[in-house]
Short mmCIF file of C-alpha atoms and ligand atoms in Angstrom, two decimals:
data_model
loop_
_atom_site.label_atom_id
_atom_site.label_comp_id
_atom_site.label_asym_id
_atom_site.label_seq_id
_atom_site.Cartn_x
_atom_site.Cartn_y
_atom_site.Cartn_z
CA MET A 111 82.58 102.10 111.40
CA TYR A 112 83.16 102.83 115.15
CA TYR A 113 85.70 102.74 117.65
CA VAL A 114 84.85 101.21 121.18
CA SER A 115 86.68 101.83 124.66
CA THR A 116 88.16 98.53 125.54
CA ARG A 117 86.65 99.12 129.30
CA ASP A 118 83.17 100.23 128.09
CA LYS A 119 81.74 98.77 124.56
CA SER A 120 78.93 101.12 124.63
CA ASN A 121 81.25 104.17 124.47
CA ARG A 122 81.22 104.23 120.65
CA ARG A 123 82.85 107.25 118.75
CA MET A 124 83.66 107.88 115.11
CA ALA A 125 87.29 107.69 114.37
CA ALA A 126 87.77 111.83 114.46
CA GLU A 127 86.23 111.45 118.01
CA ALA A 128 88.25 108.90 119.04
CA ILE A 129 91.73 110.40 117.67
CA ALA A 130 90.81 113.93 119.31
CA GLN A 131 90.19 112.44 122.96
CA GLY A 132 93.17 109.91 122.67
CA LEU A 133 92.02 108.31 125.93
CA ALA A 134 88.72 107.19 126.50
CA ALA A 135 87.12 109.04 129.57
CA ASP A 136 86.69 105.76 131.29
CA GLY A 137 90.34 105.11 130.96
CA GLY A 138 89.85 102.70 128.13
CA LEU A 139 91.65 102.74 124.65
CA TYR A 140 89.21 103.04 121.66
CA THR A 141 89.67 100.16 119.52
CA PRO A 142 87.96 99.58 115.74
CA GLU A 143 84.66 97.60 116.53
CA VAL A 144 85.19 95.56 113.25
CA PHE A 145 88.20 95.30 111.01
CA PRO A 146 88.59 95.67 107.28
CA LYS A 147 89.77 92.86 105.72
CA LEU A 148 92.09 93.17 102.74
CA SER A 149 90.66 91.56 99.25
CA HIS A 150 92.35 88.97 97.79
CA ASN A 151 94.29 91.13 95.18
CA ALA A 152 94.95 93.81 97.74
CA LEU A 153 98.70 93.10 98.23
CA GLN A 154 98.94 92.30 94.82
CA SER A 155 97.62 95.82 93.93
CA MET A 156 99.81 97.60 96.37
CA LYS A 157 102.93 95.95 95.48
CA ASP A 158 103.62 98.78 92.85
CA MET A 159 102.41 101.56 95.03
CA SER A 160 104.51 104.22 96.66
CA TYR A 161 104.67 104.24 100.58
CA GLN A 162 102.26 107.11 100.57
CA GLN A 163 99.94 105.46 98.23
CA ARG A 164 99.91 102.31 100.39
CA ALA A 165 99.10 104.48 103.84
CA VAL A 166 96.28 106.26 102.10
CA TYR A 167 94.90 102.67 101.18
CA ILE A 168 95.18 101.24 104.56
CA MET A 169 94.21 104.05 106.72
CA ASN A 170 91.10 104.83 104.11
CA ALA A 171 89.65 101.57 105.21
CA PHE A 172 89.50 102.50 109.00
CA LEU A 173 88.61 106.19 108.67
CA ASP A 174 85.19 106.69 107.51
CA ASP A 175 84.95 110.23 108.49
CA TYR A 176 88.16 111.26 106.33
CA SER A 177 88.29 111.33 102.78
CA ALA A 178 90.86 109.96 100.74
CA ALA A 179 91.89 113.15 99.33
CA GLU A 180 92.42 114.38 102.95
CA LEU A 181 94.36 111.29 103.49
CA THR A 182 96.14 111.77 100.42
CA ALA A 183 97.19 115.40 101.15
CA PHE A 184 98.21 113.86 105.04
CA ALA A 185 100.43 111.24 103.77
CA LYS A 186 102.10 113.76 101.16
CA ARG A 187 102.73 115.91 103.91
CA ALA A 188 104.01 113.41 106.49
CA TYR A 189 106.05 111.15 104.09
CA GLY A 190 106.78 113.05 101.18
CA ASP A 191 109.06 116.42 100.70
CA GLY A 192 111.90 115.15 102.04
CA LYS A 193 110.95 114.59 105.46
CA PHE A 194 112.52 111.03 105.30
CA ASP A 195 116.15 110.56 104.43
CA ALA A 196 115.08 107.12 102.16
CA LYS A 197 113.11 107.63 99.28
CA GLU A 198 111.02 104.34 100.17
CA VAL A 199 110.15 105.71 103.40
CA ALA A 200 110.45 102.46 105.27
CA PRO A 201 113.05 100.69 103.42
CA VAL A 202 113.48 96.45 103.89
CA ARG A 203 116.97 95.55 103.76
CA GLN A 204 117.91 91.84 103.49
CA VAL A 205 120.30 90.84 106.38
CA ASP A 206 121.20 87.52 105.51
CA GLN A 207 119.54 84.60 103.52
CA ASN A 208 116.02 84.71 105.42
CA THR A 209 116.11 87.57 107.52
CA TYR A 210 115.00 91.26 106.65
CA ALA A 211 115.33 94.55 108.68
CA LEU A 212 112.40 97.14 108.39
CA GLU A 213 114.00 100.34 108.58
CA LEU A 214 111.69 102.60 110.47
CA TRP A 215 114.08 105.25 111.36
CA HIS A 216 114.58 107.30 108.36
CA GLY A 217 112.26 110.25 109.60
CA PRO A 218 113.40 113.55 111.24
CA THR A 219 113.96 112.32 114.85
CA CYS A 220 115.89 109.14 113.87
CA ALA A 221 113.23 106.47 115.70
CA PHE A 222 110.21 104.67 114.51
CA LYS A 223 107.83 106.83 116.42
CA ASP A 224 108.05 109.40 113.31
CA MET A 225 106.30 107.02 111.22
CA ALA A 226 103.06 107.69 113.27
CA LEU A 227 103.98 110.98 114.76
CA GLN A 228 104.44 112.63 111.24
CA ILE A 229 100.75 112.02 110.31
CA LEU A 230 99.19 112.06 113.73
CA PRO A 231 98.98 115.99 113.98
CA HIS A 232 96.83 115.97 110.67
CA LEU A 233 94.55 113.48 111.55
CA LEU A 234 94.11 115.63 114.79
CA THR A 235 93.78 118.78 113.16
CA ALA A 236 91.42 117.72 110.82
CA ALA A 237 89.53 115.71 113.59
CA LEU A 238 89.26 119.25 115.66
CA LYS A 239 87.31 120.54 112.36
CA LYS A 240 85.18 117.76 111.93
CA ASN A 241 83.99 117.56 115.40
CA ALA A 242 83.66 121.74 115.38
CA GLU A 243 86.05 121.81 118.39
CA SER A 244 86.85 125.17 119.12
CA ARG A 245 89.20 124.69 122.24
CA THR A 246 93.03 124.12 121.87
CA ALA A 247 94.01 120.55 122.13
CA CYS A 248 96.51 120.21 124.78
CA ILE A 249 98.85 116.92 124.32
CA LEU A 250 100.47 115.72 127.03
CA THR A 251 103.28 113.09 126.80
CA ALA A 252 105.39 110.82 128.65
CA THR A 253 108.18 109.45 126.94
CA SER A 254 110.86 107.07 127.48
CA GLY A 255 113.22 108.99 125.08
CA ASP A 256 112.12 108.68 121.26
CA THR A 257 108.12 109.44 121.42
CA GLY A 258 108.82 112.82 123.12
CA LYS A 259 110.93 114.44 120.57
CA ALA A 260 108.83 112.62 117.63
CA ALA A 261 105.76 114.10 119.00
CA LEU A 262 107.32 117.51 119.53
CA GLU A 263 108.64 117.61 116.09
CA GLY A 264 105.56 116.53 114.67
CA PHE A 265 103.30 119.06 116.74
CA ARG A 266 105.44 122.12 116.50
CA ASP A 267 103.48 125.14 115.66
CA VAL A 268 100.55 123.16 114.42
CA ALA A 269 97.57 125.47 114.74
CA GLN A 270 95.13 124.73 117.89
CA THR A 271 97.65 122.48 119.53
CA ARG A 272 100.10 122.79 122.42
CA ILE A 273 102.44 119.72 123.55
CA LEU A 274 103.90 119.33 126.70
CA VAL A 275 106.52 116.52 127.19
CA PHE A 276 107.55 114.72 130.49
CA TYR A 277 110.80 112.46 130.28
CA PRO A 278 112.47 110.41 133.02
CA GLN A 279 115.35 112.70 134.28
CA ASP A 280 117.99 109.62 134.21
CA GLY A 281 116.21 107.28 131.98
CA VAL A 282 116.76 108.90 128.21
CA SER A 283 120.31 108.67 126.40
CA GLN A 284 122.33 111.91 126.00
CA VAL A 285 121.36 112.54 122.55
CA GLN A 286 117.64 111.69 123.10
CA LYS A 287 117.82 114.53 125.91
CA LEU A 288 119.52 116.99 123.71
CA GLN A 289 117.30 116.33 121.02
CA MET A 290 114.34 117.43 123.14
CA LEU A 291 115.72 120.27 125.07
CA THR A 292 116.78 121.94 121.84
CA GLN A 293 113.27 121.73 120.42
CA GLU A 294 112.06 124.75 118.54
CA GLY A 295 108.50 125.80 118.21
CA GLU A 296 106.02 128.25 119.97
CA ASN A 297 103.58 125.82 121.24
CA VAL A 298 106.21 123.28 123.09
CA GLY A 299 107.20 122.31 126.42
CA VAL A 300 109.77 119.82 127.89
CA CYS A 301 110.18 118.93 131.46
CA ALA A 302 112.05 116.23 133.35
CA VAL A 303 110.37 114.37 135.95
CA GLU A 304 112.33 112.53 138.89
CA GLY A 305 111.51 108.68 138.57
CA ASN A 306 111.44 106.43 135.59
CA PHE A 307 109.11 106.14 132.53
CA ASP A 308 106.44 104.69 134.45
CA ASP A 309 106.32 107.23 137.00
CA ALA A 310 105.97 109.75 134.01
CA GLN A 311 103.33 107.74 132.44
CA THR A 312 101.57 107.19 135.47
CA GLY A 313 101.44 110.68 136.28
CA VAL A 314 100.08 111.71 132.39
CA LYS A 315 97.36 109.08 132.88
CA LYS A 316 96.08 110.36 136.40
CA ILE A 317 96.05 113.97 135.23
CA PHE A 318 94.17 112.80 132.16
CA SER A 319 91.76 111.03 134.39
CA ASP A 320 91.42 114.14 137.07
CA PRO A 321 87.98 115.33 136.44
CA LYS A 322 89.06 118.91 138.13
CA LEU A 323 91.92 119.39 136.12
CA ARG A 324 89.75 118.58 133.01
CA GLN A 325 87.21 121.31 134.17
CA ALA A 326 90.27 123.91 134.86
CA LEU A 327 91.28 123.38 131.35
CA ASP A 328 88.10 123.57 129.92
CA GLU A 329 87.78 127.07 131.53
CA ARG A 330 91.09 128.15 129.81
CA GLY A 331 90.08 126.83 126.14
CA TYR A 332 91.87 123.76 126.20
CA PHE A 333 91.25 120.00 126.65
CA PHE A 334 93.68 117.17 127.09
CA SER A 335 94.93 114.84 124.04
CA SER A 336 97.59 112.41 123.75
CA ALA A 337 100.22 111.40 121.25
CA ASN A 338 101.02 108.29 123.25
CA SER A 339 100.41 105.07 121.42
CA ILE A 340 97.35 104.75 123.39
CA ASN A 341 96.04 107.09 120.71
CA TRP A 342 94.51 105.31 117.91
CA GLY A 343 96.17 107.71 115.49
CA ARG A 344 99.28 106.18 116.52
CA VAL A 345 98.32 102.85 116.14
CA LEU A 346 96.96 103.04 112.70
CA PRO A 347 99.69 104.46 110.81
CA GLN A 348 101.95 101.67 112.13
CA ILE A 349 99.78 98.92 110.54
CA VAL A 350 100.91 100.58 107.33
CA TYR A 351 104.41 99.57 107.60
CA TYR A 352 103.47 95.86 108.18
CA VAL A 353 101.62 95.87 105.07
CA SER A 354 104.12 97.66 102.98
CA ALA A 355 107.04 95.40 104.04
CA TYR A 356 104.91 92.36 103.11
CA CYS A 357 104.37 94.09 99.70
CA ASP A 358 108.08 94.94 99.24
CA LEU A 359 109.24 91.16 99.69
CA LEU A 360 106.55 90.34 97.37
CA ARG A 361 107.44 92.91 94.39
CA ASP A 362 111.31 92.00 94.87
CA GLU A 363 110.12 88.49 94.54
CA LYS A 364 111.85 87.29 97.94
CA ILE A 365 108.49 85.49 98.66
CA GLN A 366 105.69 84.19 96.84
CA PRO A 367 101.89 85.26 97.25
CA GLY A 368 100.54 83.40 100.09
CA ASP A 369 103.96 82.63 101.73
CA THR A 370 103.84 83.41 105.75
CA VAL A 371 106.56 85.57 107.09
CA ASN A 372 107.64 85.87 110.79
CA VAL A 373 108.10 89.00 112.48
CA CYS A 374 110.31 90.03 115.50
CA VAL A 375 109.62 93.26 117.11
CA PRO A 376 111.34 95.24 120.01
CA THR A 377 108.67 95.57 122.22
CA GLY A 378 107.75 98.21 125.36
CA ASN A 379 104.43 99.47 125.24
CA PHE A 380 103.31 96.72 122.88
CA GLY A 381 102.10 99.15 120.40
CA ASP A 382 104.38 98.35 117.38
CA ILE A 383 103.87 94.53 117.85
CA LEU A 384 100.03 95.33 118.17
CA ALA A 385 99.87 97.01 114.87
CA GLY A 386 101.45 93.90 113.29
CA TYR A 387 98.81 91.62 114.86
CA TYR A 388 96.51 94.18 113.09
CA ALA A 389 98.04 93.83 109.80
CA LYS A 390 97.56 90.09 110.16
CA LYS A 391 94.01 90.22 111.01
CA MET A 392 93.42 92.35 108.06
CA GLY A 393 94.86 89.46 106.06
CA VAL A 394 98.58 90.01 105.77
CA PRO A 395 100.18 86.61 105.59
CA LEU A 396 102.14 86.90 109.04
CA GLY A 397 103.29 83.91 111.03
CA ARG A 398 104.51 84.07 114.21
CA LEU A 399 104.48 87.56 116.37
CA ILE A 400 107.65 87.47 118.13
CA CYS A 401 107.75 89.65 121.22
CA ALA A 402 111.30 90.80 122.13
CA SER A 403 112.05 92.55 125.54
CA ASN A 404 115.33 93.95 126.99
CA LYS A 405 115.96 92.91 130.95
CA ASN A 406 112.42 94.17 131.79
CA LYS A 407 110.85 91.24 130.42
CA VAL A 408 107.54 91.60 131.81
CA LEU A 409 105.71 90.87 128.39
CA THR A 410 107.91 87.98 127.71
CA ASP A 411 106.89 86.53 130.90
CA PHE A 412 102.98 87.36 130.38
CA ILE A 413 103.38 85.90 127.09
CA ARG A 414 104.94 82.74 128.31
CA THR A 415 102.97 82.31 131.76
CA GLY A 416 99.92 84.15 131.34
CA ILE A 417 100.64 86.18 134.43
CA TYR A 418 101.42 90.22 134.29
CA ASP A 419 103.48 91.25 137.02
CA ARG A 420 104.66 94.59 137.32
CA ASP A 421 105.83 94.04 140.98
CA ARG A 422 109.43 93.34 139.85
CA GLU A 423 112.73 95.40 139.88
CA PHE A 424 113.01 97.95 137.17
CA TYR A 425 116.49 97.81 134.85
CA THR A 426 118.06 100.79 133.43
CA THR A 427 119.50 99.46 130.13
CA ILE A 428 120.99 100.07 126.81
CA SER A 429 117.72 99.89 124.98
CA PRO A 430 116.01 102.42 127.13
CA SER A 431 112.82 102.94 124.92
CA MET A 432 111.92 99.45 125.97
CA ASP A 433 112.28 100.31 129.91
CA ILE A 434 108.82 99.96 130.50
CA LEU A 435 106.80 97.61 133.11
CA ILE A 436 103.44 98.62 132.49
CA SER A 437 102.50 98.02 128.63
CA SER A 438 99.65 100.06 128.05
CA ASN A 439 98.68 98.67 124.33
CA LEU A 440 98.30 95.35 125.89
CA GLU A 441 94.85 96.10 126.89
CA ARG A 442 93.71 96.05 123.31
CA MET A 443 95.17 92.92 122.76
CA LEU A 444 93.42 91.76 125.89
CA PHE A 445 90.12 93.39 124.55
CA GLU A 446 90.50 91.41 121.29
CA PHE A 447 91.41 87.97 122.76
CA SER A 448 88.60 88.07 125.26
CA GLY A 449 86.15 88.29 122.40
CA CYS A 450 85.76 92.05 123.05
CA ASN A 451 84.58 91.60 126.78
CA ASP A 452 84.73 94.95 128.40
CA ALA A 453 84.01 93.41 131.93
CA GLU A 454 86.73 91.01 131.71
CA VAL A 455 89.22 93.68 130.52
CA ARG A 456 88.40 96.36 133.30
CA SER A 457 88.78 93.49 135.94
CA TYR A 458 92.53 92.79 134.60
CA MET A 459 93.18 96.69 134.80
CA ASP A 460 91.73 97.15 138.08
CA GLN A 461 93.70 94.12 139.19
CA LEU A 462 97.02 95.77 137.75
CA ALA A 463 96.20 99.24 139.07
CA ASN A 464 95.53 97.59 142.54
CA GLN A 465 97.75 94.77 143.28
CA GLY A 466 100.11 95.03 140.61
CA ARG A 467 99.12 91.92 138.65
CA TYR A 468 96.47 90.07 136.97
CA GLU A 469 96.42 86.46 135.59
CA VAL A 470 94.27 86.07 132.30
CA SER A 471 91.67 83.35 131.67
CA ASP A 472 92.99 80.10 129.81
CA ALA A 473 91.29 81.02 126.68
CA VAL A 474 93.15 84.30 126.56
CA LYS A 475 96.31 82.55 127.61
CA ALA A 476 95.31 79.95 124.66
CA ARG A 477 95.06 83.04 121.99
CA PHE A 478 98.28 84.49 122.84
CA ALA A 479 100.15 81.43 122.48
CA ASP A 480 98.38 80.88 119.34
CA GLN A 481 99.79 83.99 117.96
CA PHE A 482 102.75 85.03 119.96
CA SER A 483 106.03 83.78 120.74
CA ALA A 484 108.45 86.05 123.31
CA GLY A 485 111.92 86.26 124.50
CA PHE A 486 114.36 88.62 126.15
CA CYS A 487 117.91 90.03 125.69
CA ASP A 488 120.11 91.46 128.34
CA ASP A 489 122.49 94.18 127.89
CA GLU A 490 125.51 91.68 127.41
CA ASP A 491 123.80 89.81 124.50
CA THR A 492 122.53 93.20 123.08
CA ARG A 493 126.12 94.19 122.73
CA LYS A 494 127.49 90.98 121.41
CA THR A 495 124.51 90.80 118.68
CA ILE A 496 125.50 94.28 117.50
CA ALA A 497 129.08 93.15 117.23
CA LYS A 498 127.99 89.99 115.36
CA LEU A 499 125.75 91.71 112.77
CA TRP A 500 128.32 94.54 112.20
CA SER A 501 131.25 92.01 111.71
CA GLY A 502 129.53 89.17 110.16
CA GLU A 503 126.82 91.19 107.94
CA HIS A 504 128.10 94.67 108.09
CA TYR A 505 124.69 95.46 109.30
CA LEU A 506 124.83 98.52 111.82
CA ALA A 507 121.97 97.78 114.28
CA ASP A 508 120.93 100.09 117.35
CA PRO A 509 120.42 98.56 120.78
CA HIS A 510 116.63 97.92 120.31
CA THR A 511 117.00 96.70 116.98
CA ALA A 512 119.77 93.93 118.09
CA VAL A 513 117.67 92.91 121.13
CA ALA A 514 115.02 91.99 118.46
CA PHE A 515 117.75 90.25 116.31
CA HIS A 516 119.02 88.06 119.20
CA VAL A 517 115.50 86.93 120.34
CA LEU A 518 114.91 85.99 116.62
CA GLU A 519 117.79 83.76 116.44
CA GLU A 520 117.17 81.90 120.06
CA TYR A 521 113.79 81.47 118.52
CA ARG A 522 115.05 80.17 115.54
CA LYS A 523 117.13 77.73 117.61
CA THR A 524 114.65 76.54 119.76
CA THR A 525 111.66 76.16 117.23
CA GLN A 526 113.59 75.17 113.75
CA ASP A 527 111.34 77.56 112.43
CA GLU A 528 113.37 78.92 109.37
CA ARG A 529 110.60 80.93 107.49
CA PRO A 530 111.87 84.36 106.45
CA ALA A 531 111.55 86.62 109.18
CA ILE A 532 111.31 90.76 109.25
CA VAL A 533 113.07 92.30 112.26
CA VAL A 534 111.49 95.44 112.95
CA SER A 535 114.38 97.88 113.21
CA THR A 536 113.22 100.95 115.34
CA ALA A 537 116.10 103.48 115.91
CA SER A 538 119.00 104.42 113.95
CA PRO A 539 122.37 103.08 115.65
CA PHE A 540 123.38 106.98 115.51
CA LYS A 541 120.92 107.91 118.21
CA PHE A 542 123.11 105.72 120.80
CA SER A 543 126.39 105.89 119.38
CA SER A 544 128.29 105.77 122.40
CA ASP A 545 126.70 102.29 123.20
CA VAL A 546 127.02 101.03 119.70
CA LEU A 547 130.71 102.01 119.54
CA GLU A 548 131.18 100.01 122.79
CA ALA A 549 129.86 96.99 121.47
CA ILE A 550 131.68 97.01 118.26
CA GLY A 551 135.01 96.97 120.39
CA VAL A 552 136.01 100.65 121.05
CA LYS A 553 137.24 101.27 124.49
CA ASP A 554 135.91 104.17 126.46
CA PRO A 555 133.87 105.87 123.37
CA ALA A 556 133.19 109.51 123.47
CA GLU A 557 129.65 110.41 124.36
CA GLY A 558 126.89 112.38 122.82
CA LEU A 559 127.64 114.31 120.03
CA GLU A 560 131.25 113.56 119.74
CA ALA A 561 129.96 109.88 119.90
CA VAL A 562 127.74 110.42 116.61
CA GLU A 563 131.21 111.44 114.80
CA GLN A 564 133.14 108.41 116.26
CA LEU A 565 130.66 106.33 115.20
CA SER A 566 130.87 107.72 111.64
CA GLU A 567 134.41 107.65 111.59
CA LYS A 568 134.57 104.04 112.99
CA THR A 569 132.01 102.58 110.25
CA GLY A 570 132.33 105.04 107.25
CA ILE A 571 128.39 105.49 107.47
CA ALA A 572 127.39 108.87 107.46
CA PRO A 573 125.23 109.89 110.28
CA PRO A 574 121.71 111.03 109.80
CA HIS A 575 121.76 115.02 109.15
CA SER A 576 119.38 116.07 112.01
CA LEU A 577 121.78 114.45 114.42
CA ALA A 578 124.78 116.19 113.16
CA ALA A 579 122.49 119.44 113.10
CA LEU A 580 122.33 119.18 116.84
CA ARG A 581 125.52 120.68 117.86
CA HIS A 582 124.07 124.22 116.59
CA ARG A 583 120.92 123.96 118.51
CA LYS A 584 120.39 126.28 121.53
CA VAL A 585 119.12 124.52 124.83
CA ARG A 586 115.79 125.73 125.58
CA PHE A 587 114.50 123.62 128.55
CA GLY A 588 116.18 122.39 131.65
CA GLN A 589 113.32 122.12 134.25
CA ALA A 590 113.29 118.87 136.60
CA ILE A 591 110.40 118.42 138.57
CA ALA A 592 108.92 115.69 141.22
CA LYS A 593 106.12 113.63 140.00
CA GLU A 594 103.70 115.11 142.56
CA GLN A 595 104.31 118.51 140.70
CA MET A 596 103.43 117.31 137.29
CA ALA A 597 99.69 118.42 137.59
CA ASP A 598 100.88 122.16 138.37
CA GLN A 599 103.39 122.11 135.63
CA VAL A 600 100.50 121.43 133.01
CA LEU A 601 98.48 124.53 134.64
CA GLY A 602 101.50 126.71 134.65
CA PHE A 603 102.16 125.65 130.74
CA LEU A 604 98.44 126.32 130.02
CA LYS A 605 98.44 130.12 131.90
C1 PLP B 106 109.29 103.31 121.27
C2 PLP B 106 110.46 102.32 120.85
C3 PLP B 106 110.48 100.99 121.01
C4 PLP B 106 109.13 100.18 121.55
O1 PLP B 106 108.16 100.27 120.83
P1 PLP B 106 106.51 100.23 121.53
O2 PLP B 106 105.58 100.49 120.77
O3 PLP B 106 106.43 100.85 122.86
O4 PLP B 106 106.49 98.84 121.73
C5 PLP B 106 111.48 100.25 120.82
N1 PLP B 106 112.51 100.79 120.04
C6 PLP B 106 112.47 102.08 119.92
C7 PLP B 106 113.75 102.42 119.53
C8 PLP B 106 111.72 103.05 120.55
O5 PLP B 106 111.64 104.27 120.33
#
């Protein structure tokens, strides 16, 4: 099975090459040429498997050049050995009669990025061997807060890799910042960029596609790779948890075989919800894919109108990991819905780069309408939703997850579609303790690590170990640069 670039279908690679490169040299995203289909009995037979076994089952269908034995070892290292503080790895919690939370934040950095970034380093280092690559992979990552820490934690001290993370100076929470600044490992670097996430991400993309820099790196024995969700090795492990959640509901007899389940996903880069679409394409009976935005609702507007317009005000919200105006993974969806028309995708992406907007064809619009619904939630409604879930259901949600709960509620009100729904829960509430405290009625809550303690006292819920342990960690990084200096920063890092 091959992967093709969304901007040039003749650029065809095996999985190991696609994963090692991250972004295609033509700027496109590697995407499977064909999708494996789950057989009739597959969901039934996966029902009684562990999360690791399910991961091997799904990933094996996409990765011809990896053996099942390799994948089994990777899944064990990524999801076993106490790496996650829930034995189910990605537990499904029932919140009310027909609503479930798929909790993806039981990993080492307390956000859903761990689901993919715990296994990506294994996929990548194996890829280097398969490709007989002798150079060291330099992972460059722009983060809206959670990816950076999860990537650092996944790649720290992994042989033949170095990782440098750029984060927007004022765009991440205190706990997120502290998590990154105290990162351990000999091969890691962390640097703040003056600007927002899109500035950092655009800077990284520029570095990637700069032939002179590539050349300079090559001479030093390095090449660029990516841990952002543009990398297929990020998207694939995310397909697993949608399959897994459906299997859990089957196993627990919450649904019958064939029943459809809606999913509602808090969305920024469109990576998480894209994986949900792919799970559905493989044959998991998912219903509506509901895209939940915060006040930066560029995706909601796009799904409703077919016009993607990034030329708008940028808001800093209490769900910072979704403060994104350029949604990279939407490109894979455009490729899919244009019937794999690389020229059409190129034209949309050129318009986005040059004019800041594009409008998709009626055919593409119709295909989005057929699969996706969308809604958004501002900070005030986010806080109200956290309060309501806590007082009503005794469920403590982080702000990102709350955005999705709110959007699901609005969706149900307007459509009367009361099918069971899975809300994808993307971060531990303790990662955003201050905002959660405020939402549940605490005036002038503490900040940073004190807030973690305060939230625990207030709710009687123990905080994740990795957050509690932060107070004993030394701050190792503190540099902030202008976005124009990012390339120099990279060269300095790889001296
Ligand atoms: C990254 C992130 C999101 C958005 O996920 P995308 O794949 O970018 O759509 C939502 N919530 C949290 C907590 C995140 O870290």
